[in-house]
Short mmCIF file of C-alpha atoms and ligand atoms in Angstrom, two decimals:
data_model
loop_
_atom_site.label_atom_id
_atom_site.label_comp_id
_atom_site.label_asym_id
_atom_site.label_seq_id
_atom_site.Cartn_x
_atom_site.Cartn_y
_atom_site.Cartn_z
CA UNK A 1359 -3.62 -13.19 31.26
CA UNK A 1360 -6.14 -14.72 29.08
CA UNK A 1361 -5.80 -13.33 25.14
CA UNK A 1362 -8.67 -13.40 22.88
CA UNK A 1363 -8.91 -15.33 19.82
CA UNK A 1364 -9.37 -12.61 17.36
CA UNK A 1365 -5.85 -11.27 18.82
CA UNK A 1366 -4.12 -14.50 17.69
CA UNK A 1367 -2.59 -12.68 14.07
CA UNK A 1368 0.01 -13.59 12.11
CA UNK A 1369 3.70 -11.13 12.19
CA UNK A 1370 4.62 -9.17 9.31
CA UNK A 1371 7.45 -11.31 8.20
CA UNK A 1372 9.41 -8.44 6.39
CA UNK A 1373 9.51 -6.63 10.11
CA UNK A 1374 11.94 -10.68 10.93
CA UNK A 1375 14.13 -9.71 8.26
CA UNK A 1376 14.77 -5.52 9.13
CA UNK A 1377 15.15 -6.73 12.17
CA UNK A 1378 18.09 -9.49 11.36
CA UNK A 1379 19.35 -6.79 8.46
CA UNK A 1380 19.14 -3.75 11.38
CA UNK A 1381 21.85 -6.91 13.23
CA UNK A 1382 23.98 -7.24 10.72
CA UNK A 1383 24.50 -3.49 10.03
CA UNK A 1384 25.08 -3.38 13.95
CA UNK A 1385 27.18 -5.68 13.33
CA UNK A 1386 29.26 -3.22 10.80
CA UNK A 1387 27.71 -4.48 7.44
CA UNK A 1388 26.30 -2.43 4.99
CA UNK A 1389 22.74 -3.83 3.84
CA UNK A 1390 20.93 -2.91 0.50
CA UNK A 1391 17.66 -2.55 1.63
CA UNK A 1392 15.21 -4.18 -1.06
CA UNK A 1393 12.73 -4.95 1.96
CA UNK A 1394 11.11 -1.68 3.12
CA UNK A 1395 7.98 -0.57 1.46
CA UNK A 1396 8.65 3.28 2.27
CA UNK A 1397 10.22 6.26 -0.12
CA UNK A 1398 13.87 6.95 1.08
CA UNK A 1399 12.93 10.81 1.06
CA UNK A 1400 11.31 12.59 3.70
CA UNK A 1401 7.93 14.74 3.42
CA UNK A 1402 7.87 17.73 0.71
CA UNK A 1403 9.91 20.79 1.60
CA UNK A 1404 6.92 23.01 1.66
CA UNK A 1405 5.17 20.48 3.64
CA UNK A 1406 7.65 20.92 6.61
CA UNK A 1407 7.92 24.61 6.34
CA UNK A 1408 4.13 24.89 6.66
CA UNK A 1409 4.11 22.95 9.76
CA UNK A 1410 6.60 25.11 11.42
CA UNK A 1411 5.00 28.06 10.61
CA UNK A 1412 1.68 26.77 12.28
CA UNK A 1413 4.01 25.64 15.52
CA UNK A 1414 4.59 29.63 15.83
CA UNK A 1415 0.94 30.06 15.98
CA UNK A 1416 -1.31 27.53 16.26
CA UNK A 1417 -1.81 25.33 19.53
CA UNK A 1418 -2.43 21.90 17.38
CA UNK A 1419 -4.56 20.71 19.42
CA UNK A 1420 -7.74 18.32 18.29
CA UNK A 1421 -9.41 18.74 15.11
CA UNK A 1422 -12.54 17.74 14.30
CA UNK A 1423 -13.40 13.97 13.47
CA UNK A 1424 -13.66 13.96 10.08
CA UNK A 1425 -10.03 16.30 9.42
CA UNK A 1426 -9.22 19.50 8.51
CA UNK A 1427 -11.87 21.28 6.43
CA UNK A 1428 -9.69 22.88 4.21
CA UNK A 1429 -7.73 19.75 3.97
CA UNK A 1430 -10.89 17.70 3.04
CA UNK A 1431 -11.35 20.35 0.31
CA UNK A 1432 -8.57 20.42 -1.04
CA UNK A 1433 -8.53 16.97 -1.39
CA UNK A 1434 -11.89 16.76 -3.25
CA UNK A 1435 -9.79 19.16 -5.45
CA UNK A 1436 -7.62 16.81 -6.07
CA UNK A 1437 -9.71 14.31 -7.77
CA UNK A 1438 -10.82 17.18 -10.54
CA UNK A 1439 -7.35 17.48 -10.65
CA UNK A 1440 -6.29 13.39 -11.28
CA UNK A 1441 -9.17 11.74 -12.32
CA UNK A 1442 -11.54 14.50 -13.56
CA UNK A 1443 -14.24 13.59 -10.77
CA UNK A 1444 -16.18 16.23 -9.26
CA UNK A 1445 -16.35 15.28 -5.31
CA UNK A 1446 -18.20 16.67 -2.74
CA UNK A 1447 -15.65 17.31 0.07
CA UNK A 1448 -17.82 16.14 2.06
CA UNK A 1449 -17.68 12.91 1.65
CA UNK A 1450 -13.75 13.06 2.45
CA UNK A 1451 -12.82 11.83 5.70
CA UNK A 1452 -9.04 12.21 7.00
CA UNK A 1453 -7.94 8.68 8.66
CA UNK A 1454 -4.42 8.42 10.54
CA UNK A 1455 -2.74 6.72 7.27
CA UNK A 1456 -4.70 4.08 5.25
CA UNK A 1457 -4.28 1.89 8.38
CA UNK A 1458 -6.38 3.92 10.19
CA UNK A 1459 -8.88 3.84 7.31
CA UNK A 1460 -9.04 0.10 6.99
CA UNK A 1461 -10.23 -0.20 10.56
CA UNK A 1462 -13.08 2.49 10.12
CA UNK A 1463 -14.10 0.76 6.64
CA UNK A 1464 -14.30 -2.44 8.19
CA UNK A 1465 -15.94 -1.50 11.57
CA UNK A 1466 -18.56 0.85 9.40
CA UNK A 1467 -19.21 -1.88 7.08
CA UNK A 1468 -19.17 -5.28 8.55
CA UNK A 1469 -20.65 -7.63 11.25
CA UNK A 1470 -18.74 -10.23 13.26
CA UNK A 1471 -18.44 -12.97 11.11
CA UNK A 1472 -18.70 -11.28 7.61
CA UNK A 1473 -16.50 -12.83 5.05
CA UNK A 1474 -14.74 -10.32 3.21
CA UNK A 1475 -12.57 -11.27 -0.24
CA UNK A 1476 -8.71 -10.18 -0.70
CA UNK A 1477 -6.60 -10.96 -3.27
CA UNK A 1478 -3.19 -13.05 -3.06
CA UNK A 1479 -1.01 -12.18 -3.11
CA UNK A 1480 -2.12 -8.82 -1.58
CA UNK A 1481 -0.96 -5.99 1.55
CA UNK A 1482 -0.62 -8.65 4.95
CA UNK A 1483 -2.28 -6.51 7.09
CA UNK A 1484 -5.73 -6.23 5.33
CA UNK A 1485 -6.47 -10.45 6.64
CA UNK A 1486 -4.84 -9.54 10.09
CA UNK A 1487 -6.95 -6.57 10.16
CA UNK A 1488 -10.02 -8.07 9.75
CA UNK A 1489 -9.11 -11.25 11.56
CA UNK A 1490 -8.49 -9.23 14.77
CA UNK A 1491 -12.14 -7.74 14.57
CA UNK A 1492 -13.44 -10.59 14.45
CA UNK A 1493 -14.18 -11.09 10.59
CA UNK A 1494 -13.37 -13.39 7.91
CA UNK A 1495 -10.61 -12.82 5.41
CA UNK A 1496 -11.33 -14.68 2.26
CA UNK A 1497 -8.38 -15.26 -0.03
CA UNK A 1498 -8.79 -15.05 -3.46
CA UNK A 1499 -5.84 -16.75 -5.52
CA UNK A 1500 -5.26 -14.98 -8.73
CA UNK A 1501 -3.75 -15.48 -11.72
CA UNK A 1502 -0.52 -15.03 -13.74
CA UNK A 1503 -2.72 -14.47 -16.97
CA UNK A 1504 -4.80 -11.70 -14.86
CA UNK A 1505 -1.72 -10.23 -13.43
CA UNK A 1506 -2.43 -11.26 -9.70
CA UNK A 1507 -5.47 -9.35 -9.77
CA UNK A 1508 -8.74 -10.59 -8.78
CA UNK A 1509 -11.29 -11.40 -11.42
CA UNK A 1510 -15.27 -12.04 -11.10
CA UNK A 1511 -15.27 -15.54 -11.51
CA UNK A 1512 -12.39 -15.56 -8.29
CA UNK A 1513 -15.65 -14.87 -6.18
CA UNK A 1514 -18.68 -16.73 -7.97
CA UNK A 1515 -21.02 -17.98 -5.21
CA UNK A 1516 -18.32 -17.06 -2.12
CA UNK A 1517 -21.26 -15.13 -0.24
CA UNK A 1518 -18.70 -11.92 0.14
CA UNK A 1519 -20.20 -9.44 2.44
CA UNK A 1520 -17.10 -7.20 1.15
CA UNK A 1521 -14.25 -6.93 -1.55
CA UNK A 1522 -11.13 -5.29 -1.14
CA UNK A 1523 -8.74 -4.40 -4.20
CA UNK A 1524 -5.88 -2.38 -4.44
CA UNK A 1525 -4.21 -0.85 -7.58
CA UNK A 1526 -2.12 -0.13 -7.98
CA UNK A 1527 -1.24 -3.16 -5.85
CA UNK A 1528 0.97 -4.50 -2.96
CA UNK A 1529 3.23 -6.90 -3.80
CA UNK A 1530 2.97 -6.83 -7.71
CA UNK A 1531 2.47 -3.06 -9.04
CA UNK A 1532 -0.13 -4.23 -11.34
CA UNK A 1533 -3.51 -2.10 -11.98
CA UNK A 1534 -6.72 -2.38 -12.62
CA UNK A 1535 -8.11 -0.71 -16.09
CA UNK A 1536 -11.58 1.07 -16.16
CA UNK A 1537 -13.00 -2.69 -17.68
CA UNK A 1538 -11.41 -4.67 -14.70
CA UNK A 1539 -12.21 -2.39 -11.99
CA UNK A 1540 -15.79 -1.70 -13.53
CA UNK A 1541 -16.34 -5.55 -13.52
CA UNK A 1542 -15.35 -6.26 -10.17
CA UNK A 1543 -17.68 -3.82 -9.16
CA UNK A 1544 -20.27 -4.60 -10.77
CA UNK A 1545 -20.13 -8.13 -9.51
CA UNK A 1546 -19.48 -7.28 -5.93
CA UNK A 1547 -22.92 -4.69 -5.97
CA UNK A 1548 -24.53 -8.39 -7.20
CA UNK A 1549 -23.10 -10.24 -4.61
CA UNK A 1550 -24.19 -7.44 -2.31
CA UNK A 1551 -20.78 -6.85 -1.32
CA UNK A 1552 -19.26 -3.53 -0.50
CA UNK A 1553 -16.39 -2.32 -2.73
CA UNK A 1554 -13.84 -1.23 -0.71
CA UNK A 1555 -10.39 0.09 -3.38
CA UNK A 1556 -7.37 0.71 -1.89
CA UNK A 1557 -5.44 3.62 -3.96
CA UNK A 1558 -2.89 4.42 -1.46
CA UNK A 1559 -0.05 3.82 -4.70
CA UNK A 1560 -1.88 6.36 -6.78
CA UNK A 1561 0.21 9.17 -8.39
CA UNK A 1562 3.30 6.31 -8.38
CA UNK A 1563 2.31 5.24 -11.91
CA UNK A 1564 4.43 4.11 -15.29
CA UNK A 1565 2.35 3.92 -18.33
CA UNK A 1566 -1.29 4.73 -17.79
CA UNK A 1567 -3.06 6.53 -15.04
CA UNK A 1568 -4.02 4.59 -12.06
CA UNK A 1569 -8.22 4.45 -12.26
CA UNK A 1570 -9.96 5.46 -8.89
CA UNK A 1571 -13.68 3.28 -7.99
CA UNK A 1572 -14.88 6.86 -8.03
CA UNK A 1573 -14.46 7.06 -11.76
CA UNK A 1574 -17.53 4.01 -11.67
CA UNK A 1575 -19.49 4.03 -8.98
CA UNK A 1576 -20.20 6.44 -5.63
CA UNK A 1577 -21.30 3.33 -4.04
CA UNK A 1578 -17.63 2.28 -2.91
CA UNK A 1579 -14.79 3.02 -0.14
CA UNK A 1580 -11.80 4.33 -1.62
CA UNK A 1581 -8.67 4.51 0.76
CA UNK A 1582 -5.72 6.73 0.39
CA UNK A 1583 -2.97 7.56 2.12
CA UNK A 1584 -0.02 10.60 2.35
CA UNK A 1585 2.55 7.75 2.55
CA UNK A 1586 3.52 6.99 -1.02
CA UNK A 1587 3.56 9.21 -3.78
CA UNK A 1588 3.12 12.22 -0.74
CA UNK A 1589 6.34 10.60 1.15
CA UNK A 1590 5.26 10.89 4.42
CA UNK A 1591 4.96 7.37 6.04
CA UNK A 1592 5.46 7.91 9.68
CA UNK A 1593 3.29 11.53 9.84
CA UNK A 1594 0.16 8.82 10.03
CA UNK A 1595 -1.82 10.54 7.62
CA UNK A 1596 -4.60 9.62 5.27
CA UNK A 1597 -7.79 10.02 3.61
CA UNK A 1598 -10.81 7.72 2.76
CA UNK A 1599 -14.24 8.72 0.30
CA UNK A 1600 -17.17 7.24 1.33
CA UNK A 1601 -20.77 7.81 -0.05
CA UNK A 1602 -22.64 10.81 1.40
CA UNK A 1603 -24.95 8.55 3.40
CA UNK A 1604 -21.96 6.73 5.15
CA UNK A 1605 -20.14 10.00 6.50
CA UNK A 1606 -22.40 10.31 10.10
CA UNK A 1607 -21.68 6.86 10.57
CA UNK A 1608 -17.98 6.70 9.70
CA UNK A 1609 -17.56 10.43 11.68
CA UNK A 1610 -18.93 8.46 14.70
CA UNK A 1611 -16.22 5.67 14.63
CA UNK A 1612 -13.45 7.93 14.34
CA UNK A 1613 -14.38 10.37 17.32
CA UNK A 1614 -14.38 7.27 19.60
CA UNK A 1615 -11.84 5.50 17.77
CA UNK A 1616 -9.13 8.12 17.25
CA UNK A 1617 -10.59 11.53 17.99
CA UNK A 1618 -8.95 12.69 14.79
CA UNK A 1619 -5.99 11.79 12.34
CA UNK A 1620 -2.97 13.81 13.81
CA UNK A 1621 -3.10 17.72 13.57
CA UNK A 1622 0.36 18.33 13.05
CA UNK A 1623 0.32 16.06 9.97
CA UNK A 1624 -2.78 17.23 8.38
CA UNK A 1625 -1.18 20.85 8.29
CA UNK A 1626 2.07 19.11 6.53
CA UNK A 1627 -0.16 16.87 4.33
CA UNK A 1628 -2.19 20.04 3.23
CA UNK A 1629 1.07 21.79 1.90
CA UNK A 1630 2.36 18.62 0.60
CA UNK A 1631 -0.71 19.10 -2.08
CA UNK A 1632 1.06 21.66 -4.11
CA UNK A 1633 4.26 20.34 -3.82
CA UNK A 1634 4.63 18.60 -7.58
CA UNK A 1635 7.58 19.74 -8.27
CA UNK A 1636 9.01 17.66 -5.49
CA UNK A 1637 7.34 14.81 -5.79
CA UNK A 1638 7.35 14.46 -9.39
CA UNK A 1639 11.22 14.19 -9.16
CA UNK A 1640 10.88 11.78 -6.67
CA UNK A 1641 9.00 9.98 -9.31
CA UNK A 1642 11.93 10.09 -11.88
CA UNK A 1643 14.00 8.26 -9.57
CA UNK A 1644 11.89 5.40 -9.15
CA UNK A 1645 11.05 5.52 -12.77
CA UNK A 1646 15.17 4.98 -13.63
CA UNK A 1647 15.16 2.39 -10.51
CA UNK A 1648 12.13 0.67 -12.49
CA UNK A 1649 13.76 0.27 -15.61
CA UNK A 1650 17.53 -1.25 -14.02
CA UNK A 1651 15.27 -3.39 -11.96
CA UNK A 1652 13.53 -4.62 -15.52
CA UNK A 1653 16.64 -4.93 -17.40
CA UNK A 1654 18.67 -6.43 -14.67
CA UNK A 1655 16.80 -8.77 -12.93
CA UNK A 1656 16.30 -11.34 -15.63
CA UNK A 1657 19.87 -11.30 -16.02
CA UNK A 1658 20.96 -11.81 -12.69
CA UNK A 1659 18.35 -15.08 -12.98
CA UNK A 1660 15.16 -13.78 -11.56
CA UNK A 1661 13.12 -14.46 -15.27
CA UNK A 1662 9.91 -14.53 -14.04
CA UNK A 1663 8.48 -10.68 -13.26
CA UNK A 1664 5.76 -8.99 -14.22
CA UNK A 1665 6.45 -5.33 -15.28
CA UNK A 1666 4.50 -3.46 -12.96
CA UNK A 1667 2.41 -0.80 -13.56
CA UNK A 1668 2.73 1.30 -10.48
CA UNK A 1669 4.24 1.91 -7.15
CA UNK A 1670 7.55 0.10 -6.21
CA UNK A 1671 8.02 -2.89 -6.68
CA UNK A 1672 8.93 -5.81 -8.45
CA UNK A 1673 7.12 -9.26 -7.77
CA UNK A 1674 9.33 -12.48 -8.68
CA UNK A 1675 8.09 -15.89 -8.93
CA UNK A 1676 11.01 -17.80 -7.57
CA UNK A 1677 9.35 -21.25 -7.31
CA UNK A 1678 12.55 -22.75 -9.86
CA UNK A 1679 15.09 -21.63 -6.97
CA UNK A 1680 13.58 -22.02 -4.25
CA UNK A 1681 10.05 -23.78 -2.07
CA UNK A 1682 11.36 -21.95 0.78
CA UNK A 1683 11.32 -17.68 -0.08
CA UNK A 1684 11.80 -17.35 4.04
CA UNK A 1685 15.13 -19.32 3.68
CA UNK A 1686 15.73 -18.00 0.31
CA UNK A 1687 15.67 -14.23 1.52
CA UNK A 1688 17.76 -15.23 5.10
CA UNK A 1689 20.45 -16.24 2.05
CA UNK A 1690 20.28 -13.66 -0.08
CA UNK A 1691 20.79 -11.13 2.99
CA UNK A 1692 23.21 -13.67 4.55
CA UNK A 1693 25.58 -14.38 1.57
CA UNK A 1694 24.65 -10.97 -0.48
CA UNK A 1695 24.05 -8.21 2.00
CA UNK A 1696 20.14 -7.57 0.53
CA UNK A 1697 17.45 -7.51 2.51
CA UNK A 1698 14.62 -8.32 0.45
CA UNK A 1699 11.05 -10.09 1.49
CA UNK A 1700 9.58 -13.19 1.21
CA UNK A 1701 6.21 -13.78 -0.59
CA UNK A 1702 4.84 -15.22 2.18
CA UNK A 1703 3.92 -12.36 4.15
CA UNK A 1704 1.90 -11.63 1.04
CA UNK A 1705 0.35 -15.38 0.14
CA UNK A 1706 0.29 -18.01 2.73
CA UNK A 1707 0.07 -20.50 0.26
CA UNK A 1708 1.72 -19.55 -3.10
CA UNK A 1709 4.11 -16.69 -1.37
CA UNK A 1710 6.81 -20.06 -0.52
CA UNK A 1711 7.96 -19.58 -4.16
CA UNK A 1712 8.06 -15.65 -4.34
CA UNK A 1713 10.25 -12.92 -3.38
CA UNK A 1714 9.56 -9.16 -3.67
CA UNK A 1715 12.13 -6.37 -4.38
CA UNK A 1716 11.58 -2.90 -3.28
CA UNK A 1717 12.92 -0.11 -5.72
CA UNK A 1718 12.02 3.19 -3.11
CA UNK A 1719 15.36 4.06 -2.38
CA UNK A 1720 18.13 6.23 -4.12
CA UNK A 1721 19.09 5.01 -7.71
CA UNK A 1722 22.84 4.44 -6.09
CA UNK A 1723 21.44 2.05 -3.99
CA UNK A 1724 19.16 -0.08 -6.48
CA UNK A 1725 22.72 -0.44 -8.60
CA UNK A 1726 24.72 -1.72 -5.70
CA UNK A 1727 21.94 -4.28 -4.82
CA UNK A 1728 21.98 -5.46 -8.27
CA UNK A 1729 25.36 -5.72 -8.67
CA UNK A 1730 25.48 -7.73 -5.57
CA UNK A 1731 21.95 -10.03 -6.40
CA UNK A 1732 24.07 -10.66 -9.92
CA UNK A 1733 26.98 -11.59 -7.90
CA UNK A 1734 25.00 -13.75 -5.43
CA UNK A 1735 23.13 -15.69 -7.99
CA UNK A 1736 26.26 -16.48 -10.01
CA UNK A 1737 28.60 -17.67 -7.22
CA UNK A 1738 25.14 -20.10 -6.43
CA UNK A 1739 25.25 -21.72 -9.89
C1 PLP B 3021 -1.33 -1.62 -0.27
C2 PLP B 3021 -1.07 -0.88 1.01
N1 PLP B 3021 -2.10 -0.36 1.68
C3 PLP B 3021 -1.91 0.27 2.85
C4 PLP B 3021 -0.64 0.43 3.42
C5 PLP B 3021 -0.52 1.13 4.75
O1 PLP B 3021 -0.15 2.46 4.59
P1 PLP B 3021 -0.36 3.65 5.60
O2 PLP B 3021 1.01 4.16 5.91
O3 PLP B 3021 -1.16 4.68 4.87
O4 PLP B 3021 -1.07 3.17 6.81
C6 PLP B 3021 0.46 -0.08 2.74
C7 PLP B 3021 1.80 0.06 3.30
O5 PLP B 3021 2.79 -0.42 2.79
C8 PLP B 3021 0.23 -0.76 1.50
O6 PLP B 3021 1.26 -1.29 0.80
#
């Protein structure tokens, strides 16, 4: 059968290498994984005991498009709580994940053909997202000196119909400040662009508190997600705040789309809320994995990071080792038992010279996975 054009996207190269580390541990090895972009714990205790309590009772079937009124509420609460922004819950829409709210941004927002700017390196999936309906992902190469986040001048005269950030961001961990964000804003509105800020690493954050668009401007998208700082990847659960004029329009995408974001999940993700206890320890662990990954690193030979501001992971400019980060990871994983990812997946272009290390998992693990990069790199001269 006949395939379209828009279905011709590229594969998430980190999926190639689970897939050859999932061999080798088949195979009886035991693999560091530096590759996967996912906490190592599961979903808040309270979460799960909330959700069977609703099995006992409640039929889960459908909700209504737009989620869970109570959860949409409570999420408006939420951003009192963080940012010190009053929202009307109304304006909160409950995606399944942040996936699931990058399709209804883009279908809400954009005609065939609109060119819409991303930053590389940035998350794969936004350009094979918009490439398979049939829009135009616009990269915008960014600089060391601006931490691999875009700048105004990235987009001068690019006749953007949208702009999608993310900060903290995917690969790097670097954020936006009130300035930066307020200045890419500001020259997207000029550019008529829509400002589209992807916040799904919020809560994961080091030294400063991550900024949401909603601090600036209600004339935005803001995605977020349950997956990170919640821990609950595979319950497909997210949220996305778009201005009060956008909600019939977005509400009528997602009936037909998706009918709603899973039930089941927006009971958990509703509990998960006032679990901080839980996921605040989660955040001490990747706080100590943060700082071995800073200290240790460099020595092992991988000099050129960025400390990153938020979420998990470190972004390494490898371009002295290597032109070849596809080969470069096959080694490592080969020769040192770590599975980490190539920058390509993340930057067509640039991403040849890059590797980036995951810190999710347990503390234990980040210290054998150093020991063993260390190892690696010295045996390699
Ligand atoms: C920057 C970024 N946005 C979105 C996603 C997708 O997350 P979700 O599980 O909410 O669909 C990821 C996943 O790694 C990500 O890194």
């Amino acid at each position: 059968m006949r395939n379209s054009s828009r279905s011709a996207v590229d594969p998430f190269i980190v999926m190639d290498v689970m897939e050859a580390a999932r061999r080798s541990e088949e195979a009886g090895r035991r693999i560091i994984h530096m590759e996967v972009g996912q906490p190592g714990t599961g979903a808040p205790k309270g979460a799960a005991e909330a959700l069977a309590k609703s099995l006992e009772t409640d039929a889960l079937g459908y909700t209504v498009a737009l989620g869970l009124p109570a959860l949409r509420q409570r999420i408006a609460r939420l951003y009192g709580e963080w940012y010190g922004v009053d929202l009307n819950p109304e304006r909160v829409v409950i995606t399944p994940g942040s996936s699931g709210g990058f399709l209804l941004a883009f279908t809400a927002l954009f005609d065939s053909g609109d060119r819409v700017g991303i930053g590389a390196p940035g998350y794969p999936s936004y350009r094979q997202i918009l490439r398979a309906l049939g829009l135009v992902p616009v990269d915008l190469p960014t600089a060391p000196e601006n931490r691999l986040q875009p700048v105004p001048a990235d987009f001068a005269g690019l006749d953007l119909a949208g702009l999608m950030v993310a900060s903290p961001a995917n690969p790097t961990g670097t954020m936006l400040d009130h300035a930066a964000m307020g200045a890419l804003i500001e020259a997207a509105q000029a550019q008529g662009a829509s400002f589209i800020s992807d916040e799904i690493y919020h809560g994961i954050e080091y030294e400063a508190k991550a900024v949401t668009a909603l601090e600036l401007t209600d004339e935005c998208y803001v995605i977020n997600s349950f997956s990170k700082y919640f821990s609950m990847t595979g319950w497909r659960v997210g949220w996305m705040v778009v201005p009060e004029d956008q909600v019939r329009v977005v509400e009528r995408i997602a009936q037909n789309m998706f009918i709603c974001a899973p039930h089941a999940s927006q009971v958990a993700a509703l509990a998960a809320l006032d679990c901080d206890a839980e996921l605040q320890a989660n955040l001490d662990v990747y706080k100590a994995n943060r700082k071995l990954m800073l200290e240790r690193l460099p020595k092992a030979g991988f000099t050129r990071i960025a400390p990153p501001d938020g979420a998990f992971y470190v972004y390494a400019d490898v371009s002295d080792l290597t032109d070849d980060s596809r080969a470069f990871a096959a080694e490592i994983l080969e020769q040192a038992g770590v599975a980490v990812t190539p920058g390509l997946d993340f930057d067509p272009v640039r991403g040849a010279g890059t590797l980036r290390f995951s810190y999710a998992r347990a503390t234990a693990d980040i210290e054998e996975g150093l020991d063993r990069l260390e190892a690696f790199m010295k045996a390699r001269g």
